[in-house]
Short mmCIF file of C-alpha atoms in Angstrom, two decimals:
data_model
loop_
_atom_site.label_atom_id
_atom_site.label_comp_id
_atom_site.label_asym_id
_atom_site.label_seq_id
_atom_site.Cartn_x
_atom_site.Cartn_y
_atom_site.Cartn_z
CA GLY A 812 40.24 -6.55 63.48
CA ALA A 813 39.70 -10.33 63.50
CA VAL A 814 40.84 -10.89 67.07
CA VAL A 815 40.41 -14.33 68.58
CA SER A 816 40.93 -14.69 72.31
CA GLN A 817 41.55 -17.86 74.29
CA HIS A 818 41.28 -18.37 78.01
CA PRO A 819 43.07 -19.53 80.03
CA SER A 820 46.50 -19.21 78.46
CA ARG A 821 47.94 -21.86 80.74
CA VAL A 822 46.49 -24.59 82.91
CA ILE A 823 48.29 -26.98 85.26
CA CYS A 824 46.11 -29.56 86.95
CA LYS A 825 46.03 -33.04 88.38
CA SER A 826 45.24 -36.17 86.42
CA GLY A 827 41.53 -36.89 86.30
CA THR A 828 40.48 -33.25 86.28
CA SER A 829 38.25 -31.85 83.55
CA VAL A 830 39.49 -28.63 81.98
CA LYS A 831 37.45 -26.10 79.98
CA ILE A 832 39.07 -23.82 77.42
CA GLU A 833 37.21 -20.85 75.97
CA CYS A 834 37.62 -19.37 72.50
CA ARG A 835 36.04 -16.02 71.72
CA SER A 836 35.84 -13.95 68.58
CA LEU A 837 36.09 -10.42 69.94
CA ASP A 838 35.16 -8.22 67.01
CA PHE A 839 33.29 -10.51 64.67
CA GLN A 840 30.79 -13.32 64.67
CA ALA A 841 31.90 -16.82 63.81
CA THR A 842 29.48 -19.54 62.76
CA THR A 843 32.39 -21.92 62.56
CA MET A 844 35.39 -22.26 64.83
CA PHE A 845 38.16 -24.82 64.75
CA TRP A 846 40.11 -26.55 67.50
CA TYR A 847 43.70 -27.68 67.00
CA ARG A 848 46.26 -29.50 69.05
CA GLN A 849 49.99 -28.92 68.75
CA PHE A 850 52.78 -30.94 70.35
CA PRO A 851 56.25 -29.38 70.82
CA LYS A 852 58.10 -28.73 67.56
CA GLN A 853 55.25 -30.19 65.55
CA SER A 854 52.57 -28.83 63.31
CA LEU A 855 48.96 -28.06 64.14
CA MET A 856 46.57 -30.97 63.92
CA LEU A 857 42.88 -30.25 63.49
CA MET A 858 40.81 -31.90 66.19
CA ALA A 859 37.31 -30.73 65.38
CA THR A 860 35.16 -28.14 63.68
CA SER A 861 32.81 -26.32 66.03
CA ASN A 862 29.49 -25.29 64.51
CA GLU A 863 27.27 -22.72 66.20
CA GLY A 864 23.99 -24.26 67.25
CA SER A 865 24.83 -27.78 66.16
CA LYS A 866 27.13 -30.67 66.95
CA ALA A 867 30.83 -30.42 66.35
CA THR A 868 32.48 -32.41 63.59
CA TYR A 869 35.43 -34.42 64.86
CA GLU A 870 38.45 -35.54 62.89
CA GLN A 871 39.27 -39.21 62.64
CA GLY A 872 40.88 -40.52 65.79
CA VAL A 873 39.65 -37.73 68.07
CA GLU A 874 37.36 -38.97 70.84
CA LYS A 875 34.26 -36.83 70.98
CA ASP A 876 33.45 -37.98 74.52
CA LYS A 877 36.93 -37.00 75.63
CA PHE A 878 36.99 -33.59 73.98
CA LEU A 879 33.60 -31.96 74.43
CA ILE A 880 32.88 -28.96 72.24
CA ASN A 881 30.08 -26.47 72.75
CA HIS A 882 29.42 -23.54 70.41
CA ALA A 883 26.44 -21.90 72.02
CA SER A 884 26.83 -18.43 70.52
CA LEU A 885 28.34 -16.76 67.49
CA THR A 886 31.28 -15.49 69.54
CA LEU A 887 32.10 -18.36 71.89
CA SER A 888 33.20 -21.95 71.54
CA THR A 889 34.43 -24.07 74.44
CA LEU A 890 36.57 -27.20 74.50
CA THR A 891 36.38 -29.36 77.60
CA VAL A 892 39.05 -32.00 78.10
CA THR A 893 37.31 -34.53 80.31
CA SER A 894 39.18 -36.63 82.85
CA ALA A 895 42.50 -35.33 81.58
CA HIS A 896 45.60 -37.49 81.78
CA PRO A 897 49.29 -36.66 81.22
CA GLU A 898 49.09 -37.70 77.57
CA ASP A 899 46.53 -34.92 77.04
CA SER A 900 49.17 -32.34 77.89
CA SER A 901 49.57 -30.19 74.80
CA PHE A 902 49.07 -26.75 73.28
CA TYR A 903 45.43 -26.28 72.27
CA ILE A 904 44.65 -23.56 69.75
CA CYS A 905 41.36 -22.35 68.35
CA SER A 906 40.63 -20.40 65.20
CA ALA A 907 37.72 -18.69 63.51
CA ARG A 908 36.94 -17.18 60.14
CA THR A 909 35.46 -13.75 59.65
CA SER A 910 33.47 -14.90 56.66
CA GLU A 911 31.66 -18.08 55.72
CA ALA A 912 32.64 -17.57 52.11
CA ASP A 913 35.02 -20.13 50.65
CA ASN A 914 38.75 -19.60 50.76
CA GLN A 915 39.01 -17.20 53.64
CA PRO A 916 41.87 -17.30 56.18
CA GLN A 917 41.40 -18.56 59.69
CA HIS A 918 42.45 -16.28 62.54
CA PHE A 919 43.97 -17.95 65.56
CA GLY A 920 43.92 -17.42 69.29
CA ASP A 921 47.15 -17.46 71.27
CA GLY A 922 46.59 -20.99 72.51
CA THR A 923 46.21 -22.71 75.86
CA ARG A 924 49.12 -24.64 77.33
CA LEU A 925 47.64 -27.61 79.18
CA SER A 926 49.86 -29.52 81.57
CA ILE A 927 48.46 -32.56 83.37
CA LEU A 928 50.46 -33.79 86.34
CA GLY B 1187 46.84 -39.51 52.99
CA GLU B 1188 47.07 -35.98 51.71
CA SER B 1189 49.79 -33.87 53.24
CA VAL B 1190 51.62 -30.61 52.98
CA GLY B 1191 55.34 -30.82 53.64
CA LEU B 1192 58.35 -28.55 53.82
CA HIS B 1193 61.83 -29.13 52.45
CA LEU B 1194 63.81 -27.30 55.15
CA PRO B 1195 63.02 -27.64 58.83
CA THR B 1196 65.47 -24.87 59.83
CA LEU B 1197 66.64 -21.81 57.94
CA SER B 1198 69.30 -19.48 59.30
CA VAL B 1199 69.80 -16.09 57.63
CA GLN B 1200 71.69 -12.89 58.32
CA GLU B 1201 69.74 -9.79 59.22
CA GLY B 1202 69.05 -7.79 56.10
CA ASP B 1203 69.24 -10.76 53.74
CA ASN B 1204 66.25 -12.12 51.88
CA SER B 1205 64.68 -15.38 53.11
CA ILE B 1206 62.97 -18.03 51.06
CA ILE B 1207 60.87 -20.68 52.77
CA ASN B 1208 59.62 -23.54 50.62
CA CYS B 1209 56.64 -25.85 50.84
CA ALA B 1210 55.52 -28.83 48.77
CA TYR B 1211 51.88 -29.86 48.72
CA SER B 1212 50.43 -33.10 47.50
CA ASN B 1213 46.78 -32.36 46.75
CA SER B 1214 46.55 -31.10 43.21
CA ALA B 1215 42.93 -30.09 43.82
CA SER B 1216 43.86 -27.57 46.52
CA ASP B 1217 42.81 -24.11 45.50
CA TYR B 1218 43.74 -21.91 48.43
CA PHE B 1219 47.01 -21.56 50.31
CA ILE B 1220 48.05 -19.55 53.35
CA TRP B 1221 51.31 -18.77 55.08
CA TYR B 1222 51.28 -18.38 58.85
CA LYS B 1223 53.97 -17.20 61.27
CA GLN B 1224 54.06 -18.68 64.75
CA GLU B 1225 56.16 -17.15 67.48
CA SER B 1226 57.05 -19.16 70.55
CA GLY B 1227 54.07 -19.71 72.84
CA LYS B 1228 51.61 -17.99 70.54
CA GLY B 1229 49.05 -18.95 67.95
CA PRO B 1230 49.72 -18.73 64.21
CA GLN B 1231 49.51 -15.27 62.68
CA PHE B 1232 48.22 -14.80 59.14
CA ILE B 1233 50.88 -13.48 56.76
CA ILE B 1234 49.60 -13.82 53.23
CA ASP B 1235 47.38 -16.03 51.12
CA ILE B 1236 47.07 -16.97 47.47
CA ARG B 1237 44.42 -18.61 45.37
CA SER B 1238 45.17 -21.21 42.75
CA ASN B 1239 44.26 -18.89 39.89
CA MET B 1240 47.32 -16.78 40.75
CA ASP B 1241 51.04 -17.58 40.69
CA LYS B 1242 52.34 -14.63 42.67
CA ARG B 1243 51.07 -12.29 45.33
CA GLN B 1244 52.92 -9.54 47.17
CA GLY B 1245 52.44 -8.03 50.57
CA GLN B 1246 54.53 -5.81 52.73
CA ARG B 1247 58.07 -7.29 52.54
CA VAL B 1248 56.60 -10.69 51.68
CA THR B 1249 55.87 -12.44 48.42
CA VAL B 1250 54.19 -15.80 47.92
CA LEU B 1251 54.84 -17.79 44.76
CA LEU B 1252 52.69 -20.72 43.65
CA ASN B 1253 53.83 -23.26 41.08
CA LYS B 1254 50.91 -25.59 40.43
CA THR B 1255 52.85 -27.63 37.89
CA VAL B 1256 55.20 -28.98 40.54
CA LYS B 1257 52.86 -28.32 43.48
CA HIS B 1258 55.28 -25.96 45.17
CA LEU B 1259 54.69 -22.90 47.32
CA SER B 1260 57.26 -20.45 48.60
CA LEU B 1261 57.36 -17.46 50.92
CA GLN B 1262 59.94 -14.78 50.29
CA ILE B 1263 60.75 -12.28 53.01
CA ALA B 1264 62.72 -9.23 51.96
CA ALA B 1265 65.31 -7.60 54.23
CA THR B 1266 64.79 -10.15 57.00
CA GLN B 1267 64.69 -8.67 60.48
CA PRO B 1268 65.21 -10.24 63.94
CA GLY B 1269 61.47 -9.91 64.53
CA ASP B 1270 60.90 -12.29 61.64
CA SER B 1271 62.41 -15.15 63.68
CA ALA B 1272 59.61 -17.69 64.13
CA VAL B 1273 58.22 -20.93 62.74
CA TYR B 1274 56.53 -20.53 59.38
CA PHE B 1275 53.77 -22.86 58.25
CA CYS B 1276 52.18 -23.23 54.88
CA ALA B 1277 48.61 -24.45 54.90
CA GLU B 1278 46.18 -25.50 52.23
CA ILE B 1279 42.49 -25.94 51.83
CA PRO B 1280 42.04 -28.97 49.63
CA GLY B 1281 39.53 -29.14 46.86
CA GLY B 1282 36.86 -26.54 46.47
CA GLY B 1283 37.04 -25.01 49.93
CA ALA B 1284 33.66 -26.43 50.89
CA THR B 1285 34.79 -27.49 54.32
CA ASN B 1286 37.40 -24.77 54.73
CA LYS B 1287 39.51 -27.13 56.82
CA LEU B 1288 43.17 -26.19 56.82
CA ILE B 1289 45.91 -28.77 56.41
CA PHE B 1290 49.18 -27.52 57.83
CA GLY B 1291 52.68 -28.34 56.69
CA THR B 1292 55.40 -29.40 59.10
CA GLY B 1293 56.86 -25.92 59.59
CA THR B 1294 60.20 -24.19 59.05
CA LEU B 1295 62.07 -22.45 61.83
CA LEU B 1296 63.53 -19.18 60.57
CA ALA B 1297 66.45 -17.96 62.68
CA VAL B 1298 67.67 -14.45 61.92
CA GLN B 1299 71.26 -13.77 62.95
CA PRO B 1300 72.08 -10.16 63.89
#
């Protein structure tokens, strides 16, 4: 149980393109999902918290107009990197919790490798 | 700001030996801690968690120890296998868990030698 799926697993595109990444909870409903960014050999940095039916909460320093988040259903959150540039190249990972109770683990997708040429 | 850090960025062990991965955290109000395993090109995989009202928790071949006095967390892996080779992250939820936001440590690469 607690499977989180991301799509696509890898994207290579030209600078200026907008890229959408999907995060789905396959066997549970998730009111809250989280989006992370990870550079090579570094830790995961939380970008934003995606809330079903409401606006996402962004971490300090993350541009909300650059990284658009939509959480339209209890099983799907999307992250759109708008007008992507080479510095946006990174590994983007989403997670979700199976319960809204406090102190529950997050379950992660397998990430999306974004490469901007 | 608050942070979770690790003492050893790389740990090399022989197959069959026990591994100990350490983590120091700085937020004394944190009440929930998780260890994740991340294999190359994949997302983190949940290993084991522990709440602050405990000092030890055991799973299958893994044990997590929590020392709140010195704000130290460790993951012990018994009879380490080649499949255990990965980066291991500790993560904490600071203070009360109301936001449930995870703060990750810097990670330790575990390399298991056959």
